[in-house]
Coordinates of C-alpha atoms in Angstrom, one line a residue:
Chain A
X890 CA -247.4 41.2 84.3
X891 CA -249.8 39.1 82.4
X892 CA -248.0 35.8 83.4
X893 CA -248.5 36.5 87.1
X894 CA -252.2 36.7 86.7
X895 CA -252.5 33.0 85.9
X896 CA -250.9 32.0 89.2
X897 CA -252.5 34.8 91.3
X898 CA -253.2 33.9 94.9
X899 CA -254.7 35.7 97.8
X900 CA -251.2 36.7 99.0
X901 CA -248.8 37.6 96.2
X902 CA -245.1 36.7 96.9
X903 CA -243.9 40.2 97.0
X904 CA -246.4 41.3 99.7
X905 CA -244.9 41.2 103.2
X906 CA -246.8 39.1 105.7
X907 CA -245.8 40.4 109.1
X908 CA -248.0 37.9 110.8
X909 CA -246.0 35.0 109.5
X910 CA -242.7 36.7 110.3
X911 CA -243.8 37.5 113.9
X912 CA -244.9 33.9 114.4
X913 CA -241.5 32.6 113.3
X914 CA -239.7 35.0 115.6
X915 CA -241.9 34.2 118.6
X916 CA -241.7 30.5 118.0
X917 CA -237.9 30.5 117.6
X918 CA -237.3 32.7 120.6
X919 CA -239.7 30.6 122.7
X920 CA -237.9 27.3 121.7
X921 CA -234.5 28.9 122.4
X922 CA -235.7 30.2 125.8
X923 CA -237.1 26.8 126.7
X924 CA -233.9 25.1 125.8
X925 CA -231.8 27.5 127.8
X926 CA -234.0 27.1 130.8
X927 CA -233.8 23.3 130.5
X928 CA -230.1 23.2 130.4
X929 CA -229.7 25.9 133.0
X930 CA -231.3 23.9 135.8
X931 CA -228.6 21.1 135.9
X932 CA -226.0 23.8 136.1
X933 CA -227.8 25.4 139.0
X934 CA -228.7 22.2 140.8
X935 CA -225.1 20.9 140.8
X936 CA -224.3 23.4 143.5
X937 CA -226.9 21.8 145.9
X938 CA -225.5 19.2 148.3
X939 CA -224.5 16.0 146.5
X940 CA -226.0 12.6 147.3
X941 CA -223.0 11.5 149.5
X942 CA -223.3 14.7 151.5
X943 CA -227.0 14.1 152.1
X944 CA -226.3 10.5 153.0
X945 CA -224.4 11.6 156.1
X946 CA -227.3 13.7 157.4
X947 CA -228.2 11.9 160.6
X948 CA -226.2 10.7 163.6
X949 CA -226.7 8.7 166.8
X950 CA -225.2 9.7 170.2
X951 CA -225.1 8.2 173.7
X952 CA -225.9 11.2 176.0
X953 CA -224.9 9.2 179.1
X954 CA -221.3 10.2 178.2
X955 CA -222.1 13.8 179.2
X956 CA -221.4 14.5 183.0
X957 CA -224.0 16.4 185.0
X958 CA -223.6 20.2 184.6
X959 CA -221.5 19.9 181.5
X960 CA -221.8 19.9 177.7
X961 CA -220.4 17.9 174.8
X962 CA -220.1 19.4 171.4
X963 CA -220.7 16.9 168.6
X964 CA -220.3 17.4 164.9
X965 CA -223.7 17.1 163.2
X966 CA -224.2 18.1 159.5
X967 CA -220.8 19.7 159.6
X968 CA -221.9 22.0 162.4
X969 CA -221.6 21.9 166.3
X970 CA -224.4 20.2 168.1
X971 CA -224.7 21.0 171.9
X972 CA -225.6 18.1 174.2
X973 CA -226.0 19.7 177.6
X974 CA -226.7 17.7 180.8
X975 CA -228.5 20.3 182.9
X976 CA -228.5 20.5 186.7
X977 CA -231.9 20.7 188.5
X978 CA -231.0 24.3 189.3
X979 CA -230.5 25.2 185.7
X980 CA -233.8 23.5 184.7
X981 CA -235.6 25.4 187.5
X982 CA -234.2 28.7 186.3
X983 CA -235.3 28.0 182.8
X984 CA -238.8 27.0 183.8
X985 CA -239.1 30.0 186.1
X986 CA -238.5 32.3 183.1
X987 CA -241.1 30.6 180.9
X988 CA -243.3 33.7 181.1
X989 CA -240.7 36.3 181.3
X990 CA -240.5 39.0 178.5
X991 CA -238.9 36.7 175.9
X992 CA -238.0 37.9 172.4
X993 CA -238.8 34.4 171.0
X994 CA -241.3 33.0 173.5
X995 CA -241.1 29.3 174.2
X996 CA -241.6 27.2 177.3
X997 CA -238.6 25.2 178.6
X998 CA -240.8 22.0 178.3
X999 CA -241.3 22.6 174.6
X1000 CA -237.5 22.5 174.1
X1001 CA -236.9 19.1 175.7
X1002 CA -238.4 15.6 175.4
X1003 CA -241.0 14.7 178.1
X1004 CA -239.3 13.2 181.1
X1005 CA -235.9 14.0 179.7
X1006 CA -235.6 17.7 180.9
X1007 CA -232.0 17.2 181.9
X1008 CA -231.0 16.7 178.3
X1009 CA -231.0 19.8 176.2
X1010 CA -230.0 19.2 172.6
X1011 CA -229.3 22.3 170.5
X1012 CA -227.7 23.3 167.2
X1013 CA -224.7 25.3 168.4
X1014 CA -225.1 28.1 165.9
X1015 CA -225.9 31.6 167.1
X1016 CA -229.1 32.7 165.3
X1017 CA -227.5 36.1 164.7
X1018 CA -224.7 35.4 162.2
X1019 CA -223.6 31.8 162.8
X1020 CA -220.9 31.9 165.4
X1021 CA -220.7 29.2 168.1
X1022 CA -221.7 30.5 171.5
X1023 CA -219.6 29.8 174.6
X1024 CA -220.9 27.4 177.2
X1025 CA -222.0 28.6 180.7
X1026 CA -221.3 32.3 180.1
X1027 CA -223.4 35.4 180.1
X1028 CA -225.9 36.8 182.7
X1029 CA -228.2 33.8 182.4
X1030 CA -225.5 31.1 182.7
X1031 CA -226.6 29.6 179.3
X1032 CA -224.4 30.7 176.4
X1033 CA -222.7 33.8 175.4
X1034 CA -221.8 34.5 171.7
X1035 CA -218.3 36.1 171.5
X1036 CA -219.0 37.5 168.0
X1037 CA -221.6 40.1 168.8
X1038 CA -222.6 39.5 172.4
X1039 CA -225.8 37.6 172.2
X1040 CA -226.8 35.9 175.4
X1041 CA -228.9 32.7 175.9
X1042 CA -230.4 31.3 179.0
X1043 CA -230.2 27.7 180.2
X1044 CA -233.0 26.7 177.8
X1045 CA -231.1 28.2 174.9
X1046 CA -233.5 31.1 174.6
X1047 CA -232.3 34.5 173.4
X1048 CA -232.3 37.0 176.3
X1049 CA -230.0 39.8 175.2
X1050 CA -228.0 41.0 172.2
X1051 CA -228.7 41.1 168.5
X1052 CA -229.7 37.5 167.8
X1053 CA -233.4 37.3 166.8
X1054 CA -234.3 33.7 167.6
X1055 CA -233.6 31.0 170.3
X1056 CA -230.9 28.4 169.6
X1057 CA -232.5 25.8 167.3
X1058 CA -233.7 22.5 168.7
X1059 CA -233.0 19.9 166.0
X1060 CA -235.4 17.1 165.0
X1061 CA -234.3 14.2 167.2
X1062 CA -235.7 11.4 169.3
X1063 CA -234.6 9.0 172.1
X1064 CA -234.0 5.6 170.5
X1065 CA -233.1 4.1 174.0
X1066 CA -232.9 5.3 177.6
X1067 CA -229.8 7.4 176.8
X1068 CA -229.3 7.2 173.1
X1069 CA -230.6 9.9 170.7
X1070 CA -230.9 9.9 166.9
X1071 CA -230.5 13.4 165.4
X1072 CA -231.8 14.2 162.0
Chain B
X6 CA -213.2 46.2 104.2
X7 CA -213.1 49.1 106.7
X8 CA -216.7 50.3 106.6
X9 CA -217.8 53.5 108.3
X10 CA -219.6 52.7 111.5
X11 CA -223.3 53.0 111.3
X12 CA -223.8 53.4 115.0
X13 CA -225.8 56.4 116.0
X14 CA -226.2 57.0 119.8
X15 CA -229.8 57.8 120.4
X16 CA -230.0 58.7 124.1
X17 CA -227.9 61.0 126.2
X18 CA -226.6 58.0 128.1
X19 CA -225.5 56.3 124.8
X20 CA -223.7 59.5 123.7
X21 CA -222.0 59.7 127.2
X22 CA -221.0 56.0 127.0
X23 CA -219.9 56.3 123.3
X24 CA -217.4 59.1 124.2
X25 CA -215.9 57.0 127.0
X26 CA -216.2 53.3 126.1
X27 CA -217.7 52.8 122.6
X28 CA -218.7 49.2 123.5
X29 CA -222.2 49.6 122.0
X30 CA -220.7 50.9 118.8
X31 CA -218.3 47.9 118.8
X32 CA -221.2 45.5 119.2
X33 CA -223.3 47.2 116.5
X34 CA -220.4 47.2 114.1
X35 CA -219.9 43.4 114.7
X36 CA -223.6 42.8 114.0
X37 CA -223.5 45.0 110.9
X38 CA -220.3 43.5 109.6
X39 CA -220.5 43.2 105.8
X40 CA -220.3 39.4 105.0
X41 CA -220.1 37.8 101.6
X42 CA -223.6 36.9 100.6
X43 CA -222.6 33.5 99.1
X44 CA -221.3 31.7 102.2
X45 CA -222.5 28.1 102.4
X46 CA -223.0 25.9 105.4
X47 CA -219.3 24.9 105.6
X48 CA -218.8 28.5 106.8
X49 CA -221.1 27.9 109.9
X50 CA -218.4 25.9 111.7
X51 CA -216.7 29.0 113.0
X52 CA -219.9 29.7 115.0
X53 CA -220.2 26.1 115.9
X54 CA -216.6 26.2 117.3
X55 CA -217.4 29.2 119.4
X56 CA -220.3 27.3 120.8
X57 CA -218.0 24.3 121.5
X58 CA -215.4 26.5 123.3
X59 CA -218.1 28.1 125.4
X60 CA -219.6 24.7 126.3
X61 CA -216.2 23.3 127.3
X62 CA -215.4 26.3 129.4
X63 CA -218.7 26.4 131.2
X64 CA -218.9 22.6 131.9
X65 CA -215.2 22.6 132.7
X66 CA -215.5 25.3 135.3
X67 CA -218.4 23.4 136.9
X68 CA -216.5 20.1 136.9
X69 CA -213.5 21.8 138.6
X70 CA -215.8 22.7 141.5
X71 CA -216.3 18.9 142.2
X72 CA -213.0 17.4 141.0
X73 CA -210.0 16.6 143.3
X74 CA -206.7 16.9 141.4
X75 CA -204.7 15.0 144.0
X76 CA -203.1 11.7 143.1
X77 CA -205.1 9.8 145.8
X78 CA -208.4 11.5 145.2
X79 CA -208.7 12.2 141.5
X80 CA -210.1 8.8 140.3
X81 CA -212.6 8.7 143.2
X82 CA -213.8 12.2 142.6
X83 CA -214.8 11.3 139.0
X84 CA -217.0 8.6 140.5
X85 CA -218.3 11.2 143.0
X86 CA -219.2 13.5 140.1
X87 CA -220.9 10.6 138.1
X88 CA -222.9 9.2 141.0
X89 CA -223.4 11.9 143.7
X90 CA -223.2 15.4 142.3
X91 CA -226.6 16.6 141.1
X92 CA -226.5 16.2 137.3
X93 CA -222.8 15.5 137.5
X94 CA -223.1 12.7 135.0
X95 CA -224.7 15.0 132.5
X96 CA -222.2 17.8 132.9
X97 CA -219.2 15.4 132.7
X98 CA -220.6 13.6 129.6
X99 CA -221.2 17.0 127.9
X100 CA -217.6 17.9 128.7
X101 CA -216.0 14.5 127.7
X102 CA -218.1 14.3 124.4
X103 CA -217.7 18.0 123.9
X104 CA -214.0 17.5 123.4
X105 CA -214.8 15.2 120.5
X106 CA -217.4 17.5 119.1
X107 CA -214.9 20.3 119.3
X108 CA -212.5 18.3 117.2
X109 CA -215.1 17.2 114.7
X110 CA -216.0 20.8 114.1
X111 CA -212.3 22.0 114.0
X112 CA -211.4 19.4 111.4
X113 CA -214.3 20.4 109.2
X114 CA -213.3 24.0 109.7
X115 CA -209.7 23.3 108.7
X116 CA -210.6 21.2 105.7
X117 CA -213.1 23.9 104.6
X118 CA -210.2 26.5 104.9
X119 CA -208.0 24.3 102.7
X120 CA -210.7 23.5 100.1
X121 CA -211.6 27.2 99.6
X122 CA -208.0 28.4 99.9
X123 CA -209.0 30.6 102.9
X124 CA -205.3 30.7 104.0
X125 CA -204.1 32.6 101.0
X126 CA -203.0 36.3 101.0
X127 CA -204.1 38.4 102.8
X128 CA -205.2 35.8 105.3
X129 CA -202.0 34.0 106.2
X130 CA -201.8 35.3 109.7
X131 CA -205.5 34.4 110.2
X132 CA -204.5 30.8 109.2
X133 CA -201.5 30.8 111.5
X134 CA -203.5 31.9 114.5
X135 CA -206.0 29.2 113.6
X136 CA -203.3 26.5 113.5
X137 CA -202.0 27.8 116.8
X138 CA -205.5 27.4 118.3
X139 CA -205.6 23.8 117.0
X140 CA -202.2 23.1 118.6
X141 CA -203.3 24.5 121.9
X142 CA -206.6 22.5 121.6
X143 CA -204.6 19.3 121.3
X144 CA -202.6 20.1 124.3
X145 CA -205.7 21.0 126.3
X146 CA -207.5 17.8 125.3
X147 CA -204.4 15.8 126.2
X148 CA -204.2 17.4 129.7
X149 CA -207.9 16.9 130.2
X150 CA -207.7 13.2 129.3
X151 CA -205.1 12.7 132.1
X152 CA -207.4 14.1 134.8
X153 CA -209.7 11.1 135.4
X154 CA -206.5 9.3 136.4
X155 CA -207.5 6.0 135.0
X156 CA -205.3 3.6 133.2
X157 CA -205.5 5.3 129.8
X158 CA -205.0 8.7 131.5
X159 CA -201.8 7.5 133.2
X160 CA -200.3 5.6 130.3
X161 CA -201.3 8.2 127.7
X162 CA -199.5 10.8 129.9
X163 CA -196.5 8.5 130.1
X164 CA -196.3 7.9 126.4
X165 CA -196.8 11.6 125.4
X166 CA -194.3 12.9 127.9
X167 CA -191.8 10.2 126.8
X168 CA -191.9 11.7 123.3
X169 CA -189.8 14.5 124.6
X170 CA -187.3 11.9 125.8
X171 CA -186.4 11.3 122.1
X172 CA -184.5 14.6 122.1
X173 CA -180.8 13.7 122.1
X174 CA -178.9 14.3 125.4
X175 CA -181.3 16.7 127.1
X176 CA -184.4 14.5 126.5
X177 CA -184.4 12.5 129.7
X178 CA -183.9 15.5 132.1
X179 CA -186.7 17.3 130.2
X180 CA -189.1 14.4 130.7
X181 CA -188.2 14.4 134.5
X182 CA -188.8 18.2 134.6
X183 CA -192.2 17.8 132.8
X184 CA -193.5 15.1 135.1
X185 CA -191.9 16.3 138.4
X186 CA -191.1 12.8 139.7
X187 CA -189.3 9.7 138.6
X188 CA -192.2 9.1 136.2
X189 CA -195.8 10.3 135.7
X190 CA -197.1 10.8 139.2
X191 CA -199.2 13.0 141.5
X192 CA -197.2 16.2 140.8
X193 CA -197.8 15.6 137.0
X194 CA -201.5 15.4 137.6
X195 CA -201.5 18.6 139.6
X196 CA -199.7 20.6 137.0
X197 CA -201.7 19.1 134.1
X198 CA -204.9 20.2 136.0
X199 CA -203.6 23.7 136.3
X200 CA -202.7 23.9 132.6
X201 CA -206.0 22.3 131.6
X202 CA -207.8 25.1 133.4
X203 CA -205.5 27.8 131.9
X204 CA -205.3 26.8 128.2
X205 CA -208.9 27.2 127.3
X206 CA -208.6 30.9 128.2
X207 CA -205.5 31.1 126.1
X208 CA -207.6 29.6 123.3
X209 CA -210.3 32.2 123.9
X210 CA -207.7 34.9 123.6
X211 CA -206.4 33.4 120.4
X212 CA -210.0 33.2 119.1
X213 CA -210.3 36.9 119.7
X214 CA -207.2 37.5 117.6
X215 CA -208.5 35.0 115.0
X216 CA -211.7 37.0 114.6
X217 CA -209.8 40.3 114.6
X218 CA -207.6 39.0 111.9
X219 CA -210.7 37.8 110.0
X220 CA -212.3 41.2 110.2
X221 CA -209.4 43.0 108.6
X222 CA -209.7 41.4 105.1
X223 CA -213.2 40.1 105.7
X224 CA -214.5 36.5 105.1
X225 CA -213.3 34.6 102.1
X226 CA -216.2 32.9 100.2
X227 CA -216.8 29.8 98.1
X228 CA -215.8 31.4 94.9
X229 CA -212.6 32.8 96.4
X230 CA -213.2 36.0 94.5
X231 CA -212.7 39.2 96.6
X232 CA -215.7 41.2 97.6
X233 CA -215.8 44.1 95.1
X234 CA -218.8 46.1 96.0
X235 CA -221.3 46.5 98.8
X236 CA -223.9 44.5 96.9
X237 CA -221.6 41.4 97.2
X238 CA -222.3 41.5 101.0
X239 CA -225.1 41.2 103.5
X240 CA -224.9 42.3 107.2
X241 CA -223.8 39.6 109.5
X242 CA -227.0 40.0 111.5
X243 CA -229.6 38.7 110.8
X244 CA -228.3 36.7 107.8
X245 CA -225.5 34.8 109.4
X246 CA -226.6 34.9 113.0
X247 CA -229.7 33.0 111.9
X248 CA -227.8 30.7 109.5
X249 CA -225.1 29.9 112.2
X250 CA -227.9 29.5 114.8
X251 CA -229.6 27.0 112.7
X252 CA -226.3 25.1 112.1
X253 CA -225.5 25.2 115.8
X254 CA -229.0 23.7 116.5
X255 CA -228.4 20.8 114.2
X256 CA -224.9 20.3 115.7
X257 CA -226.5 20.2 119.2
X258 CA -228.8 17.4 118.0
X259 CA -225.8 15.3 117.0
X260 CA -224.0 16.3 120.3
X261 CA -227.1 15.3 122.3
X262 CA -227.2 11.8 120.6
X263 CA -223.7 11.1 121.9
X264 CA -224.3 12.6 125.4
X265 CA -227.6 10.8 126.0
X266 CA -227.5 7.6 124.0
X267 CA -223.8 6.7 123.6
X268 CA -221.8 8.7 126.1
X269 CA -219.0 6.2 126.3
X270 CA -218.7 5.4 122.6
X271 CA -215.7 7.6 122.1
X272 CA -214.0 6.8 125.4
X273 CA -212.0 3.7 126.4
X274 CA -213.2 1.2 129.0
X275 CA -209.7 0.9 130.5
X276 CA -210.0 4.4 131.8
X277 CA -212.5 3.1 134.3
X278 CA -209.6 1.3 136.1
X279 CA -207.6 3.4 138.4
X280 CA -204.1 4.4 137.3
X281 CA -201.7 1.6 138.0
X282 CA -198.0 2.3 137.4
X283 CA -197.2 -1.4 137.5
X284 CA -199.3 -2.6 134.5
X285 CA -199.8 -1.1 131.1
X286 CA -203.2 -1.8 129.4
X287 CA -202.8 -4.4 126.6
X288 CA -204.0 -2.0 123.9
X289 CA -203.2 1.6 124.4
X290 CA -204.5 4.2 121.9
X291 CA -205.0 8.0 122.1
X292 CA -208.4 9.6 121.6
X293 CA -209.7 9.4 118.0
X294 CA -208.8 12.9 117.1
X295 CA -205.1 12.2 117.6
X296 CA -205.0 8.9 115.8
X297 CA -203.6 10.0 112.4
X298 CA -200.6 11.6 114.2
X299 CA -200.2 8.5 116.3
X300 CA -200.1 6.3 113.1
X301 CA -197.4 8.6 111.6
X302 CA -195.4 8.3 114.9
X303 CA -195.6 4.5 114.8
X304 CA -195.0 4.2 111.0
X305 CA -191.3 5.0 111.5
X306 CA -189.3 2.3 113.3
X307 CA -186.9 4.8 115.0
X308 CA -187.7 6.8 118.1
X309 CA -186.2 10.2 117.1
X310 CA -187.3 10.0 113.5
X311 CA -190.8 9.1 114.5
X312 CA -191.0 12.1 116.8
X313 CA -189.7 14.4 114.1
X314 CA -192.3 13.1 111.7
X315 CA -195.0 13.7 114.3
X316 CA -193.9 17.3 114.8
X317 CA -193.4 17.8 111.0
X318 CA -196.9 16.6 110.3
X319 CA -198.3 19.4 112.4
X320 CA -195.7 21.9 111.2
X321 CA -196.8 21.4 107.6
X322 CA -200.1 22.8 108.5
X323 CA -198.5 26.1 109.6
X324 CA -196.5 26.3 106.4
X325 CA -199.4 25.6 104.0
X326 CA -200.0 29.3 103.0
X327 CA -196.4 29.3 101.6
X328 CA -196.4 25.7 100.2
X329 CA -199.5 26.3 98.0
X330 CA -198.3 28.3 95.0
X331 CA -201.6 28.6 93.2
X332 CA -203.1 32.0 92.9
X333 CA -206.6 30.6 92.6
X334 CA -208.2 30.4 96.0
X335 CA -211.1 28.1 95.7
X336 CA -210.7 24.5 94.6
X337 CA -214.0 24.9 92.7
X338 CA -211.9 26.1 89.9
X339 CA -209.0 23.7 90.5
X340 CA -210.2 20.3 89.5
X341 CA -206.8 18.6 89.9
X342 CA -206.2 20.2 93.3
X343 CA -209.6 19.0 94.3
X344 CA -208.8 15.4 93.4
X345 CA -205.5 15.4 95.3
X346 CA -207.3 17.1 98.3
X347 CA -210.1 14.4 98.4
X348 CA -207.3 11.8 98.4
X349 CA -205.7 13.7 101.2
X350 CA -208.9 13.5 103.3
X351 CA -209.2 9.8 102.7
X352 CA -205.5 9.3 103.6
X353 CA -206.0 11.2 106.9
X354 CA -209.0 8.9 107.7
X355 CA -207.0 5.8 106.8
X356 CA -204.1 7.0 109.0
X357 CA -206.7 7.4 111.8
X358 CA -207.9 3.8 111.2
X359 CA -204.3 2.6 111.2
X360 CA -203.7 4.5 114.5
X361 CA -206.5 2.6 116.1
X362 CA -205.1 -0.8 115.3
X363 CA -201.9 -2.7 116.1
X364 CA -199.1 -2.1 113.6
X365 CA -198.7 -5.8 113.0
X366 CA -202.4 -6.4 112.4
X367 CA -203.4 -7.4 108.9
X368 CA -205.2 -4.9 106.8
X369 CA -207.0 -7.6 104.8
X370 CA -207.5 -10.5 107.3
X371 CA -206.2 -13.8 106.2
X372 CA -204.4 -12.6 103.1
X373 CA -200.8 -13.9 103.2
X374 CA -198.2 -11.5 102.0
X375 CA -194.4 -11.1 101.9
X376 CA -192.4 -8.9 104.1
X377 CA -190.7 -5.7 103.1
X378 CA -188.2 -4.7 105.8
X379 CA -189.6 -5.4 109.3
X380 CA -193.3 -6.0 108.4
X381 CA -195.7 -7.7 106.0
X382 CA -197.0 -5.5 103.2
X383 CA -200.5 -6.5 104.4
X384 CA -200.0 -4.8 107.8
X385 CA -201.2 -1.6 109.4
X386 CA -197.5 -0.6 109.6
X387 CA -197.0 -0.5 105.8
X388 CA -200.5 1.0 105.2
X389 CA -199.5 3.8 107.7
X390 CA -196.2 4.3 105.9
X391 CA -197.8 4.6 102.4
X392 CA -200.3 7.1 103.8
X393 CA -197.7 9.0 105.7
X394 CA -195.7 9.4 102.5
X395 CA -198.8 10.8 100.8
X396 CA -199.5 13.0 103.7
X397 CA -196.1 14.7 103.5
X398 CA -196.1 14.6 99.7
X399 CA -199.4 16.4 99.5
X400 CA -198.0 19.3 101.6
X401 CA -194.4 19.4 100.3
X402 CA -194.6 18.3 96.7
X403 CA -198.2 18.4 95.3
X404 CA -199.1 21.8 96.7
X405 CA -196.0 23.7 95.5
X406 CA -195.9 22.0 92.1
X407 CA -199.6 21.9 91.3
X408 CA -199.9 25.7 91.6
X409 CA -197.3 26.0 88.9
X410 CA -198.4 23.3 86.5
X411 CA -202.2 23.0 86.7
X412 CA -204.7 24.8 84.4
X413 CA -207.5 26.2 86.6
X414 CA -211.0 26.7 85.3
X415 CA -212.1 30.3 84.6
X416 CA -212.8 32.2 87.8
X417 CA -215.9 34.4 87.9
X418 CA -215.6 38.2 87.7
X419 CA -217.4 38.7 91.0
X420 CA -219.3 36.9 93.7
X421 CA -222.6 37.8 91.9
X422 CA -221.6 36.9 88.3
X423 CA -222.0 33.1 88.5
X424 CA -225.6 33.6 89.6
X425 CA -226.5 36.6 87.5
X426 CA -225.2 35.1 84.3
X427 CA -227.7 32.3 84.6
X428 CA -231.0 34.0 85.4
X429 CA -232.9 30.9 84.4
X430 CA -231.2 29.0 87.2
X431 CA -232.7 31.3 89.9
X432 CA -235.5 29.4 91.6
X433 CA -239.0 30.4 90.7
X434 CA -240.5 32.8 93.2
X435 CA -237.2 33.9 94.6
X436 CA -237.5 37.3 96.2
X437 CA -236.2 40.1 94.0
X438 CA -234.5 41.8 96.9
X439 CA -233.8 39.2 99.6
X440 CA -231.7 41.7 101.7
X441 CA -234.8 43.8 102.4
X442 CA -236.9 42.9 105.4
X443 CA -240.4 41.9 104.8

């Protein structure tokens, strides 16, 4: 092997160098994993709501169309929105129970706009498993969910049954004396 | 090349599984599969095609989640995908350009098979399954092109379905049956969407058969000489997983150039106009990968004969294993066959060029020429005819005769002998035992 002596270097060709090999493996696998992650995100995100769906995310409604003591159900973000015109008696009952033993404590005043206590705006989706509760039914005269028997009072607070939370008050504001903008 | 399985279950669970569903053994045997050690980069296109099929299926399933196959909603839903769906533009451009990438790869794969004689015994059935995959690919691509329901979609569908109208007597009722209306219409779109979703899975099944048929005789190789001993092969993994992986990476680079920098280059602007059954676009052409056949169809000034030529052009591909009479596989050792083959590739490209232009258009602009028959000899029509004649002659005359008349170069004894007989040619510093890790 005299001829190999002339070109001798620190690492002869026939000596394995596991450091170099491991580096190549780790670099290649890291690059591949990065590429897979980068291309995976668009394929995950395409299931999120599309731009045209999000563009329809707010509505306006004239609450004066709802007669006293009744409720109109409006479609909001593809789901029922309850617009309830409460009687003074219903408001009084709700306020009277503000400090009762509530599962999800909230005052009635916190669930309406100041000076607009007769208008109760709620997402009409039971907080148990998503059914639409029935108006004016149940022991508290608020709502009764036919699916699993949850009962809400006239402030939409959960009083009995399996639902964990009060009916949700959406983000809304009065844009005029009787017009609301939801979302 | 039926090797004994090297799989050894190590744990109790692996032994339990192996006795019931030997799927781990199956995977291990695939990875260990003895593969000729001299495969060049032309052999990576099988892996590239698997990548293309997977890409088309994944992006296609996603697009189907946002697409509306109704006559009234299809065109608008494409705009919805492009503008509203999160990353819809990316996924659709991958799918649309992916079809072209798929055909680029399949044409290289087919030409590689021809050059190296990969269709010869005992691989005829492997070739036939491959040709069937190519045929189903063309159908799938055509159905897919109809779905955006633009002008080219509609009129392309009309022209292709009308091809079946050339069949004497029963042609017109067959066309009506195919389209489900008086002409191409909403019912046509619905059924084409259903088939466009179905056929990729048919292709996937055929691919499984293709690989199965490949693994019985094993891969051919650039010398065309059979594998004679174990030292002629290396295990598929890591040697060809890494080589194919590198080739797929390069292919993805080219793919990405189209998707991100020229996504509409291979499309046609008229398809951004909604389908209108009252007006045909002025210049109607199929996608690039079908242009050679389109040129052959138009080369013949008779409806039925043109359609027969079109079908025959594809049928020739299926018959190739029996048309080629040479017993030498690789054209490395067939200089004459190699010359005729390179002319054949150029002819296919010219046919594609002719297909993209009007038949009456001049080949050399401004050069006056006399007419033969219906057209000037300086027209795309005559160029197509000359090329179509060569196309068929290559299959039906050159291949059968050349095998009997040519004198091939000496074929090496084994895969190793061309290398081993020239030790000086081995690069300095080449590892003595490259199959050993380290």
